[in-house]
Tab-separated table of C-alpha atoms and ligand atoms in Angstrom:
chain	number	residue	atom	x	y	z
A	1	UNK	CA	-102.852	-72.418	-46.872
A	2	UNK	CA	-101.998	-68.806	-47.478
A	3	UNK	CA	-104.572	-67.595	-44.952
A	4	UNK	CA	-103.234	-70.012	-42.415
A	5	UNK	CA	-99.716	-68.827	-43.067
A	6	UNK	CA	-100.790	-65.248	-42.626
A	7	UNK	CA	-102.569	-66.053	-39.371
A	8	UNK	CA	-99.462	-67.783	-38.083
A	9	UNK	CA	-97.342	-64.855	-39.084
A	10	UNK	CA	-99.763	-62.456	-37.408
A	11	UNK	CA	-99.787	-64.480	-34.239
A	12	UNK	CA	-96.023	-64.604	-34.241
A	13	UNK	CA	-95.872	-60.836	-34.673
A	14	UNK	CA	-98.352	-60.293	-31.836
A	15	UNK	CA	-96.296	-62.529	-29.601
A	16	UNK	CA	-93.161	-60.747	-30.647
A	17	UNK	CA	-94.721	-57.405	-29.730
A	18	UNK	CA	-95.858	-58.771	-26.386
A	19	UNK	CA	-92.455	-60.239	-25.825
A	20	UNK	CA	-90.612	-57.059	-26.681
A	21	UNK	CA	-92.984	-55.060	-24.485
A	22	UNK	CA	-91.938	-57.259	-21.625
A	23	UNK	CA	-88.334	-56.883	-22.644
A	24	UNK	CA	-88.761	-53.139	-22.265
A	25	UNK	CA	-89.438	-53.489	-18.557
A	26	UNK	CA	-86.053	-53.124	-16.854
A	27	UNK	CA	-86.565	-55.712	-14.127
A	28	UNK	CA	-87.290	-58.439	-16.655
A	29	UNK	CA	-84.807	-57.340	-19.263
A	30	UNK	CA	-82.843	-60.546	-18.788
A	31	UNK	CA	-85.586	-62.745	-20.192
A	32	UNK	CA	-84.418	-64.928	-23.023
A	33	UNK	CA	-86.232	-66.217	-26.048
A	34	UNK	CA	-87.191	-69.395	-24.273
A	35	UNK	CA	-89.818	-67.338	-22.480
A	36	UNK	CA	-91.679	-67.118	-25.777
A	37	UNK	CA	-92.354	-70.824	-25.649
A	38	UNK	CA	-93.075	-70.549	-21.931
A	39	UNK	CA	-95.733	-68.016	-22.749
A	40	UNK	CA	-97.182	-70.147	-25.504
A	41	UNK	CA	-97.331	-73.001	-23.066
A	42	UNK	CA	-99.133	-70.794	-20.556
A	43	UNK	CA	-101.609	-69.643	-23.189
A	44	UNK	CA	-102.459	-73.205	-24.181
A	45	UNK	CA	-102.778	-74.287	-20.554
A	46	UNK	CA	-105.082	-71.371	-19.773
A	47	UNK	CA	-107.238	-72.072	-22.851
A	48	UNK	CA	-107.596	-75.648	-21.709
A	49	UNK	CA	-108.655	-74.466	-18.266
A	50	UNK	CA	-111.244	-72.021	-19.606
A	51	UNK	CA	-112.669	-73.915	-22.582
A	52	UNK	CA	-114.368	-77.121	-21.542
A	53	UNK	CA	-115.530	-79.894	-23.882
A	54	UNK	CA	-118.780	-78.759	-25.494
A	55	UNK	CA	-121.995	-80.733	-25.849
A	56	UNK	CA	-122.857	-78.346	-28.682
A	57	UNK	CA	-121.247	-75.206	-30.127
A	58	UNK	CA	-123.061	-72.258	-31.659
A	59	UNK	CA	-121.369	-69.677	-33.823
A	60	UNK	CA	-122.939	-66.248	-33.355
A	61	UNK	CA	-123.253	-63.661	-36.139
A	62	UNK	CA	-120.788	-61.503	-34.155
A	63	UNK	CA	-118.032	-64.120	-34.523
A	64	UNK	CA	-118.342	-65.489	-31.000
A	65	UNK	CA	-118.432	-69.190	-30.420
A	66	UNK	CA	-120.775	-70.204	-27.630
A	67	UNK	CA	-119.977	-73.624	-26.162
A	68	UNK	CA	-122.783	-75.425	-24.351
A	69	UNK	CA	-120.911	-77.206	-21.589
A	70	UNK	CA	-122.221	-79.513	-18.882
A	71	UNK	CA	-123.218	-77.547	-15.796
A	72	UNK	CA	-120.810	-79.484	-13.602
A	73	UNK	CA	-117.908	-78.844	-16.002
A	74	UNK	CA	-117.891	-75.053	-15.557
A	75	UNK	CA	-114.485	-73.599	-14.669
A	76	UNK	CA	-115.507	-72.624	-11.124
A	77	UNK	CA	-115.361	-76.238	-10.024
A	78	UNK	CA	-111.728	-76.604	-11.059
A	79	UNK	CA	-110.717	-74.656	-7.944
A	80	UNK	CA	-110.047	-76.525	-4.663
A	81	UNK	CA	-112.338	-74.073	-2.810
A	82	UNK	CA	-115.259	-75.527	-4.734
A	83	UNK	CA	-114.348	-79.156	-4.226
A	84	UNK	CA	-117.172	-79.909	-1.821
A	85	UNK	CA	-119.509	-77.209	-3.036
A	86	UNK	CA	-123.085	-78.362	-3.470
A	87	UNK	CA	-124.502	-76.503	-6.429
A	88	UNK	CA	-127.716	-74.548	-5.708
A	89	UNK	CA	-130.204	-74.867	-8.539
A	90	UNK	CA	-132.683	-72.338	-7.116
A	91	UNK	CA	-132.417	-69.510	-4.609
A	92	UNK	CA	-134.216	-70.063	-1.304
A	93	UNK	CA	-135.648	-66.610	-1.537
A	94	UNK	CA	-136.518	-64.147	-4.277
A	95	UNK	CA	-137.330	-60.542	-3.349
A	96	UNK	CA	-139.846	-60.193	-6.197
A	97	UNK	CA	-141.799	-63.368	-5.530
A	98	UNK	CA	-143.645	-64.848	-2.547
A	99	UNK	CA	-141.874	-67.638	-0.667
A	100	UNK	CA	-144.457	-70.103	-1.952
A	101	UNK	CA	-143.390	-69.612	-5.544
A	102	UNK	CA	-139.715	-69.173	-4.911
A	103	UNK	CA	-138.959	-72.257	-6.986
A	104	UNK	CA	-138.093	-70.073	-9.944
A	105	UNK	CA	-137.273	-71.661	-13.212
A	106	UNK	CA	-135.684	-69.653	-15.931
A	107	UNK	CA	-137.272	-71.571	-18.777
A	108	UNK	CA	-140.877	-72.242	-17.956
A	109	UNK	CA	-142.575	-68.889	-18.276
A	110	UNK	CA	-144.447	-68.986	-21.551
A	111	UNK	CA	-144.047	-66.395	-24.226
A	112	UNK	CA	-141.029	-64.551	-22.994
A	113	UNK	CA	-138.469	-67.337	-22.895
A	114	UNK	CA	-137.972	-67.299	-26.667
A	115	UNK	CA	-137.314	-63.597	-26.771
A	116	UNK	CA	-133.975	-62.809	-28.329
A	117	UNK	CA	-131.760	-60.971	-25.896
A	118	UNK	CA	-128.330	-62.087	-27.041
A	119	UNK	CA	-127.216	-62.142	-30.632
A	120	UNK	CA	-126.055	-65.809	-30.653
A	121	UNK	CA	-129.702	-66.845	-30.051
A	122	UNK	CA	-130.233	-66.149	-33.746
A	123	UNK	CA	-128.213	-69.304	-34.500
A	124	UNK	CA	-129.226	-71.732	-31.748
A	125	UNK	CA	-129.781	-72.506	-28.082
A	126	UNK	CA	-128.100	-74.594	-25.417
A	127	UNK	CA	-129.845	-77.737	-24.133
A	128	UNK	CA	-130.991	-78.144	-20.517
A	129	UNK	CA	-128.305	-79.293	-18.122
A	130	UNK	CA	-125.686	-77.185	-19.903
A	131	UNK	CA	-124.560	-73.576	-19.619
A	132	UNK	CA	-123.552	-71.368	-22.552
A	133	UNK	CA	-119.938	-70.203	-22.307
A	134	UNK	CA	-118.304	-67.704	-24.639
A	135	UNK	CA	-115.226	-69.520	-25.944
A	136	UNK	CA	-111.952	-67.800	-25.116
A	137	UNK	CA	-109.715	-67.555	-28.170
A	138	UNK	CA	-105.961	-67.536	-28.286
A	139	UNK	CA	-106.096	-63.957	-29.554
A	140	UNK	CA	-108.135	-62.940	-26.482
A	141	UNK	CA	-105.292	-64.109	-24.255
A	142	UNK	CA	-102.623	-62.575	-26.466
A	143	UNK	CA	-104.286	-59.155	-26.160
A	144	UNK	CA	-103.923	-59.252	-22.370
A	145	UNK	CA	-100.789	-57.891	-20.736
A	146	UNK	CA	-100.151	-61.405	-19.448
A	147	UNK	CA	-101.994	-64.696	-19.227
A	148	UNK	CA	-102.482	-64.072	-15.516
A	149	UNK	CA	-103.942	-60.612	-16.127
A	150	UNK	CA	-106.506	-61.879	-18.631
A	151	UNK	CA	-110.086	-61.324	-17.422
A	152	UNK	CA	-109.027	-59.117	-14.511
A	153	UNK	CA	-109.313	-55.402	-13.922
A	154	UNK	CA	-106.024	-53.563	-13.814
A	155	UNK	CA	-106.651	-50.679	-11.469
A	156	UNK	CA	-108.617	-49.741	-8.466
A	157	UNK	CA	-111.516	-48.343	-10.372
A	158	UNK	CA	-114.362	-48.065	-7.907
A	159	UNK	CA	-116.090	-44.710	-7.919
A	160	UNK	CA	-115.299	-43.315	-4.510
A	161	UNK	CA	-117.538	-40.283	-4.043
A	162	UNK	CA	-116.429	-39.391	-0.531
A	163	UNK	CA	-112.767	-40.133	-0.874
A	164	UNK	CA	-110.459	-38.116	1.373
A	165	UNK	CA	-108.222	-37.717	-1.629
A	166	UNK	CA	-110.296	-37.294	-4.791
A	167	UNK	CA	-107.139	-36.893	-6.894
A	168	UNK	CA	-106.025	-40.379	-6.095
A	169	UNK	CA	-109.095	-41.587	-7.795
A	170	UNK	CA	-109.044	-39.624	-11.029
A	171	UNK	CA	-105.361	-40.448	-11.426
A	172	UNK	CA	-106.345	-43.970	-12.325
A	173	UNK	CA	-107.702	-42.469	-15.564
A	174	UNK	CA	-111.180	-43.793	-14.928
A	175	UNK	CA	-114.165	-41.472	-15.088
A	176	UNK	CA	-117.639	-42.030	-13.805
A	177	UNK	CA	-121.130	-40.607	-13.747
A	178	UNK	CA	-123.071	-42.451	-11.066
A	179	UNK	CA	-125.875	-42.363	-8.539
A	180	UNK	CA	-125.268	-44.048	-5.178
A	181	UNK	CA	-126.498	-44.758	-1.668
A	182	UNK	CA	-124.462	-45.591	1.429
A	183	UNK	CA	-124.750	-45.534	5.210
A	184	UNK	CA	-127.005	-48.563	5.580
A	185	UNK	CA	-126.939	-52.330	5.127
A	186	UNK	CA	-128.029	-53.434	1.672
A	187	UNK	CA	-128.995	-56.946	0.635
A	188	UNK	CA	-129.396	-56.386	-3.067
A	189	UNK	CA	-129.898	-53.896	-5.871
A	190	UNK	CA	-131.917	-53.635	-9.040
A	191	UNK	CA	-132.164	-51.413	-12.104
A	192	UNK	CA	-133.375	-51.394	-15.675
A	193	UNK	CA	-130.491	-50.187	-17.823
A	194	UNK	CA	-130.819	-48.611	-21.271
A	195	UNK	CA	-128.520	-50.437	-23.734
A	196	UNK	CA	-126.324	-48.530	-26.201
A	197	UNK	CA	-123.129	-49.038	-28.171
A	198	UNK	CA	-120.923	-46.062	-27.226
A	199	UNK	CA	-117.803	-45.396	-29.316
A	200	UNK	CA	-114.431	-46.327	-27.884
A	201	UNK	CA	-111.481	-44.198	-28.966
A	202	UNK	CA	-108.838	-46.868	-28.599
A	203	UNK	CA	-108.631	-50.552	-27.682
A	204	UNK	CA	-107.196	-50.189	-24.167
A	205	UNK	CA	-110.173	-48.062	-23.121
A	206	UNK	CA	-113.663	-49.274	-22.291
A	207	UNK	CA	-117.129	-47.938	-21.601
A	208	UNK	CA	-119.530	-49.649	-19.236
A	209	UNK	CA	-122.842	-49.175	-17.472
A	210	UNK	CA	-123.418	-51.241	-14.379
A	211	UNK	CA	-124.507	-51.785	-10.788
A	212	UNK	CA	-121.851	-52.024	-8.053
A	213	UNK	CA	-122.552	-53.699	-4.701
A	214	UNK	CA	-119.702	-52.779	-2.371
A	215	UNK	CA	-118.661	-54.006	1.045
A	216	UNK	CA	-115.982	-52.740	3.414
A	217	UNK	CA	-113.821	-49.661	3.189
A	218	UNK	CA	-112.118	-48.582	0.010
A	219	UNK	CA	-108.900	-50.163	1.267
A	220	UNK	CA	-107.089	-53.279	0.160
A	221	UNK	CA	-109.936	-55.548	1.219
A	222	UNK	CA	-112.805	-53.956	-0.665
A	223	UNK	CA	-115.476	-56.465	-1.704
A	224	UNK	CA	-117.355	-55.839	-4.923
A	225	UNK	CA	-120.024	-57.500	-7.044
A	226	UNK	CA	-120.694	-55.882	-10.409
A	227	UNK	CA	-123.057	-56.510	-13.318
A	228	UNK	CA	-124.050	-54.570	-16.410
A	229	UNK	CA	-123.078	-54.059	-20.021
A	230	UNK	CA	-119.667	-53.112	-21.377
A	231	UNK	CA	-117.679	-52.515	-24.520
A	232	UNK	CA	-114.077	-53.563	-24.095
A	233	UNK	CA	-111.988	-54.113	-27.236
A	234	UNK	CA	-109.092	-55.454	-25.150
A	235	UNK	CA	-111.191	-58.069	-23.399
A	236	UNK	CA	-113.400	-59.196	-26.311
A	237	UNK	CA	-111.579	-58.103	-29.465
A	238	UNK	CA	-114.450	-56.020	-30.848
A	239	UNK	CA	-116.752	-53.061	-30.153
A	240	UNK	CA	-119.937	-54.953	-29.299
A	241	UNK	CA	-122.042	-54.253	-26.213
A	242	UNK	CA	-121.806	-57.272	-23.933
A	243	UNK	CA	-123.413	-58.496	-20.750
A	244	UNK	CA	-120.814	-58.823	-18.025
A	245	UNK	CA	-120.233	-59.490	-14.339
A	246	UNK	CA	-117.236	-58.873	-12.105
A	247	UNK	CA	-116.330	-59.663	-8.533
A	248	UNK	CA	-113.393	-59.130	-6.183
A	249	UNK	CA	-112.826	-59.593	-2.472
A	250	UNK	CA	-109.531	-57.697	-2.252
A	251	UNK	CA	-109.920	-54.501	-4.241
A	252	UNK	CA	-108.919	-56.083	-7.603
A	253	UNK	CA	-105.609	-57.468	-6.368
A	254	UNK	CA	-105.485	-61.268	-6.316
A	255	UNK	CA	-109.141	-62.292	-6.430
A	256	UNK	CA	-111.924	-61.909	-8.911
A	257	UNK	CA	-112.522	-61.655	-12.630
A	258	UNK	CA	-114.997	-60.906	-15.367
A	259	UNK	CA	-117.743	-63.373	-16.210
A	260	UNK	CA	-116.719	-67.027	-15.828
A	261	UNK	CA	-113.025	-66.372	-16.429
A	262	UNK	CA	-112.017	-67.631	-12.966
A	263	UNK	CA	-113.506	-69.662	-10.164
A	264	UNK	CA	-116.215	-67.548	-8.571
A	265	UNK	CA	-119.609	-67.109	-10.164
A	266	UNK	CA	-121.561	-70.330	-10.576
A	267	UNK	CA	-123.944	-70.346	-13.516
A	268	UNK	CA	-127.110	-72.440	-13.568
A	269	UNK	CA	-128.918	-70.922	-16.563
A	270	UNK	CA	-128.745	-72.404	-20.083
A	271	UNK	CA	-129.977	-69.353	-22.049
A	272	UNK	CA	-127.799	-66.361	-21.250
A	273	UNK	CA	-124.028	-66.330	-21.806
A	274	UNK	CA	-121.780	-64.051	-19.747
A	275	UNK	CA	-119.707	-61.853	-21.999
A	276	UNK	CA	-121.986	-62.405	-25.007
A	277	UNK	CA	-123.336	-59.545	-27.146
A	278	UNK	CA	-126.678	-58.036	-26.175
A	279	UNK	CA	-129.316	-57.635	-28.867
A	280	UNK	CA	-130.894	-55.348	-29.951
A	281	UNK	CA	-129.212	-51.994	-29.158
A	282	UNK	CA	-130.915	-48.594	-28.802
A	283	UNK	CA	-130.582	-45.940	-31.495
A	284	UNK	CA	-130.474	-42.159	-31.172
A	285	UNK	CA	-133.984	-40.776	-31.620
A	286	UNK	CA	-135.034	-44.335	-32.453
A	287	UNK	CA	-136.148	-47.566	-30.685
A	288	UNK	CA	-135.003	-47.909	-27.088
A	289	UNK	CA	-133.987	-51.187	-25.470
A	290	UNK	CA	-133.071	-51.959	-21.896
A	291	UNK	CA	-132.090	-54.857	-19.649
A	292	UNK	CA	-133.100	-55.443	-16.037
A	293	UNK	CA	-130.556	-56.718	-13.566
A	294	UNK	CA	-131.257	-57.785	-10.007
A	295	UNK	CA	-128.630	-58.939	-7.520
A	296	UNK	CA	-129.795	-60.158	-4.138
A	297	UNK	CA	-128.564	-62.102	-1.150
A	298	UNK	CA	-130.164	-65.398	-0.266
A	299	UNK	CA	-130.826	-64.935	3.484
A	300	UNK	CA	-130.482	-68.679	4.124
A	301	UNK	CA	-127.319	-69.706	2.248
A	302	UNK	CA	-125.835	-66.215	2.053
A	303	UNK	CA	-125.103	-66.513	-1.675
A	304	UNK	CA	-125.522	-63.485	-3.938
A	305	UNK	CA	-127.842	-64.282	-6.889
A	306	UNK	CA	-128.062	-62.589	-10.264
A	307	UNK	CA	-131.190	-62.271	-12.387
A	308	UNK	CA	-131.256	-60.965	-15.952
A	309	UNK	CA	-134.597	-59.670	-17.271
A	310	UNK	CA	-137.691	-60.825	-15.434
A	311	UNK	CA	-137.135	-64.531	-15.572
A	312	UNK	CA	-133.540	-65.524	-16.202
A	313	UNK	CA	-131.964	-66.476	-12.884
A	314	UNK	CA	-128.372	-66.814	-14.043
A	315	UNK	CA	-126.556	-68.135	-10.980
A	316	UNK	CA	-124.768	-66.945	-7.878
A	317	UNK	CA	-121.571	-65.857	-6.176
A	318	UNK	CA	-121.082	-68.149	-3.147
A	319	UNK	CA	-120.931	-66.326	0.202
A	320	UNK	CA	-117.518	-67.847	0.983
A	321	UNK	CA	-115.861	-65.765	-1.746
A	322	UNK	CA	-116.301	-62.631	0.360
A	323	UNK	CA	-115.500	-61.085	3.723
A	324	UNK	CA	-117.713	-57.992	4.130
A	325	UNK	CA	-120.233	-59.057	1.508
A	326	UNK	CA	-120.746	-62.337	3.326
A	327	UNK	CA	-122.861	-60.140	5.620
A	328	UNK	CA	-124.227	-57.248	3.544
A	329	UNK	CA	-123.253	-54.444	1.173
A	330	UNK	CA	-122.497	-51.015	2.636
A	331	UNK	CA	-122.814	-49.044	-0.582
A	332	UNK	CA	-124.642	-49.430	-3.892
A	333	UNK	CA	-123.674	-47.542	-7.048
A	334	UNK	CA	-125.404	-47.371	-10.429
A	335	UNK	CA	-123.993	-45.678	-13.523
A	336	UNK	CA	-121.284	-45.453	-16.136
A	337	UNK	CA	-117.506	-45.696	-16.239
A	338	UNK	CA	-114.964	-45.095	-18.989
A	339	UNK	CA	-111.198	-45.170	-19.220
A	340	UNK	CA	-109.662	-41.831	-20.137
A	341	UNK	CA	-106.165	-42.734	-21.261
A	342	UNK	CA	-105.418	-39.239	-22.652
A	343	UNK	CA	-103.116	-40.899	-25.137
A	344	UNK	CA	-102.867	-37.773	-27.299
A	345	UNK	CA	-102.716	-35.344	-24.365
A	346	UNK	CA	-106.409	-34.562	-24.692
A	347	UNK	CA	-109.427	-35.991	-22.963
A	348	UNK	CA	-110.583	-39.228	-24.566
A	349	UNK	CA	-113.491	-39.120	-27.016
A	350	UNK	CA	-114.684	-42.479	-25.679
A	351	UNK	CA	-118.399	-42.109	-25.025
A	352	UNK	CA	-120.394	-43.031	-21.940
A	353	UNK	CA	-124.006	-44.225	-22.167
A	354	UNK	CA	-125.385	-43.027	-25.503
A	355	UNK	CA	-122.574	-40.493	-25.903
A	356	UNK	CA	-125.067	-37.710	-25.180
A	357	UNK	CA	-125.582	-35.621	-22.046
A	358	UNK	CA	-128.446	-36.306	-19.598
A	359	UNK	CA	-130.308	-33.103	-20.468
A	360	UNK	CA	-131.222	-34.512	-23.900
A	361	UNK	CA	-133.633	-36.920	-22.197
A	362	UNK	CA	-135.411	-40.039	-23.419
A	363	UNK	CA	-134.421	-41.557	-26.747
A	364	UNK	CA	-131.180	-39.596	-26.801
A	365	UNK	CA	-129.498	-39.881	-23.412
A	366	UNK	CA	-128.984	-43.241	-21.683
A	367	UNK	CA	-130.948	-44.043	-18.516
A	368	UNK	CA	-131.162	-46.282	-15.474
A	369	UNK	CA	-134.776	-46.584	-14.313
A	370	UNK	CA	-136.639	-48.321	-11.482
A	371	UNK	CA	-133.568	-48.189	-9.284
A	372	UNK	CA	-134.164	-50.215	-6.139
A	373	UNK	CA	-132.296	-51.715	-3.211
A	374	UNK	CA	-133.090	-54.774	-1.092
A	375	UNK	CA	-133.419	-53.629	2.523
A	376	UNK	CA	-132.820	-55.376	5.867
A	377	UNK	CA	-136.294	-56.970	5.686
A	378	UNK	CA	-135.496	-58.370	2.227
A	379	UNK	CA	-137.905	-56.025	0.495
A	380	UNK	CA	-137.176	-54.206	-2.753
A	381	UNK	CA	-137.449	-50.469	-2.099
A	382	UNK	CA	-136.750	-47.147	-3.731
A	383	UNK	CA	-133.401	-46.080	-2.236
A	384	UNK	CA	-133.495	-43.247	0.284
A	385	UNK	CA	-130.974	-40.440	-0.063
A	386	UNK	CA	-129.755	-41.180	-3.584
A	387	UNK	CA	-126.752	-38.967	-4.391
A	388	UNK	CA	-124.746	-38.408	-7.549
A	389	UNK	CA	-121.069	-38.217	-8.382
A	390	UNK	CA	-118.991	-37.400	-11.442
A	391	UNK	CA	-115.362	-36.266	-11.729
A	392	UNK	CA	-115.924	-33.829	-14.605
A	393	UNK	CA	-119.523	-33.011	-15.458
A	394	UNK	CA	-118.377	-31.253	-18.622
A	395	UNK	CA	-117.236	-34.645	-19.964
A	396	UNK	CA	-119.853	-37.019	-18.511
A	397	UNK	CA	-122.793	-36.015	-16.335
A	398	UNK	CA	-125.674	-37.494	-14.347
A	399	UNK	CA	-129.164	-36.176	-13.477
A	400	UNK	CA	-131.624	-37.968	-11.217
A	401	UNK	CA	-135.418	-37.902	-11.292
A	402	UNK	CA	-138.390	-39.554	-9.662
A	403	UNK	CA	-141.911	-40.378	-10.667
A	404	UNK	CA	-144.474	-42.379	-12.618
A	405	UNK	CA	-143.673	-45.927	-13.634
A	406	UNK	CA	-139.967	-45.092	-13.866
A	407	UNK	CA	-139.752	-44.828	-10.069
A	408	UNK	CA	-136.321	-43.569	-9.116
A	409	UNK	CA	-134.252	-42.992	-12.267
A	410	UNK	CA	-131.392	-41.036	-13.781
A	411	UNK	CA	-129.952	-40.064	-17.122
A	412	UNK	CA	-126.174	-40.230	-17.417
A	413	UNK	CA	-123.277	-40.156	-19.871
A	414	UNK	CA	-121.718	-37.868	-22.393
A	415	UNK	CA	-119.337	-37.602	-25.333
A	416	UNK	CA	-116.075	-37.225	-23.454
A	417	UNK	CA	-113.890	-34.797	-25.376
A	418	UNK	CA	-115.772	-31.645	-26.447
A	419	UNK	CA	-115.054	-27.875	-26.296
A	420	UNK	CA	-115.858	-27.827	-22.555
A	421	UNK	CA	-113.852	-31.007	-21.901
A	422	UNK	CA	-110.650	-30.490	-23.873
B	1	NAG	C1	-88.412	-66.077	-17.982
B	1	NAG	O1	-89.055	-65.018	-17.292
B	1	NAG	C2	-89.062	-65.136	-15.883
B	1	NAG	C3	-89.840	-63.969	-15.319
B	1	NAG	O2	-91.181	-64.115	-15.633
B	1	NAG	C4	-87.641	-65.187	-15.354
B	1	NAG	O3	-87.664	-65.344	-13.948
B	1	NAG	C5	-86.899	-66.327	-15.994
B	1	NAG	O4	-85.552	-66.296	-15.582
B	1	NAG	C6	-86.979	-66.249	-17.517
B	1	NAG	N1	-86.420	-67.439	-18.119
B	1	NAG	C7	-85.340	-67.436	-18.897
B	1	NAG	C8	-84.891	-68.760	-19.422
B	1	NAG	O5	-84.790	-66.396	-19.213
B	2	NAG	C1	-113.569	-50.287	-32.709
B	2	NAG	O1	-113.858	-48.916	-32.887
B	2	NAG	C2	-112.734	-48.107	-33.201
B	2	NAG	C3	-113.185	-46.664	-33.332
B	2	NAG	O2	-114.099	-46.312	-32.355
B	2	NAG	C4	-112.111	-48.567	-34.497
B	2	NAG	O3	-110.940	-47.817	-34.759
B	2	NAG	C5	-111.757	-50.045	-34.385
B	2	NAG	O4	-111.293	-50.493	-35.618
B	2	NAG	C6	-112.952	-50.872	-33.956
B	2	NAG	N1	-112.505	-52.223	-33.717
B	2	NAG	C7	-113.093	-53.287	-34.236
B	2	NAG	C8	-112.486	-54.603	-33.905
B	2	NAG	O5	-114.079	-53.198	-34.933
């Protein structure tokens, strides 16, 4: 009773804060109290849209609830665009396998399928014919600046190494340390990414490590497909390292979202949940863990597929979501990004990668290894002409290398604020 009362009180206070923040904006200063109930209504409606009836629910040790929902009930299909969409259960083509065995199944390879890769696996699994969805909580929505903004990126945050106006880019407060290729047509990208839990200075900042597949210019119609791991207290309410995806077809304006938080990505896999915590995490001078991600374009249907590890084909972004990417990507980027909000007038101490600089090497600095692209003949290849970019190498840096069974690789990251990055 008392706990419930406290929760209610807390929720009311959060809503009050949100409400008064909105009140502070001059153009909406005329809003009355009835907008509080409007917002509550919106929150409930959005929760209903995102959280579908579950066949089974699993509570993870991290506090997440994973709902196993029927494949056909996933939120993507709520959108009119998907009304006549015929769900693809397997890609027509896989760049790592011969055509003859392209009927990949995520569950049938012996031995590896029971490996724990997400922390909720400790408490259960989702049955076949369902997909695991991280349940969105009311508090998740209340942390967002608005119900509409929930699950979306706020700024134009794409690392733009050859921008005519580099200032424009760093003004967004986002900082990167990346490797990239451009100047060709790309039909996919792959990397094995070291997994860490970098520290975040404050909740409205994040730290991520990901692959970007970009199409078009960096204008208002930029197309982007993104996948990797992130820590985002605002989005998830904690500091755990989570698997995530993102997409947009208009430079983060009206389209796109994280994970399954809007119509877009269609999931077919019943083992891996978007937005769920990855397990285990690497330690400094200790055991190292990594995840492999492969994104590739099905040459027949044009859909962009996502594979996690060696045998989890998670699903796809339908070709019709995109303009430029419906043909090919024109740039691929791999690396880290953080938000530097400079809230106290100094550079943020939010870490990227392991929080240590590339020159510390294996077991200490974070890496991307076996970086590959899918070329015009649909072959996975080591990218030619890999370049690097970082806004301030004294805060976060990147160093590439080549050789042995790591193929093309780089170390990246850093601590953020330090004597050379005040
Ligand atoms: C509620 O807010 C909206 C803006 O989002 C405004 O147009 C509307 O007039 C407000 N409603 C009331 C009753 O103040
Ligand atoms: C996340 O980490 C920050 C410090 O890095 C800490 O202040 C905050 O309490 C943590 N949040 C949660 C939900 O654990």
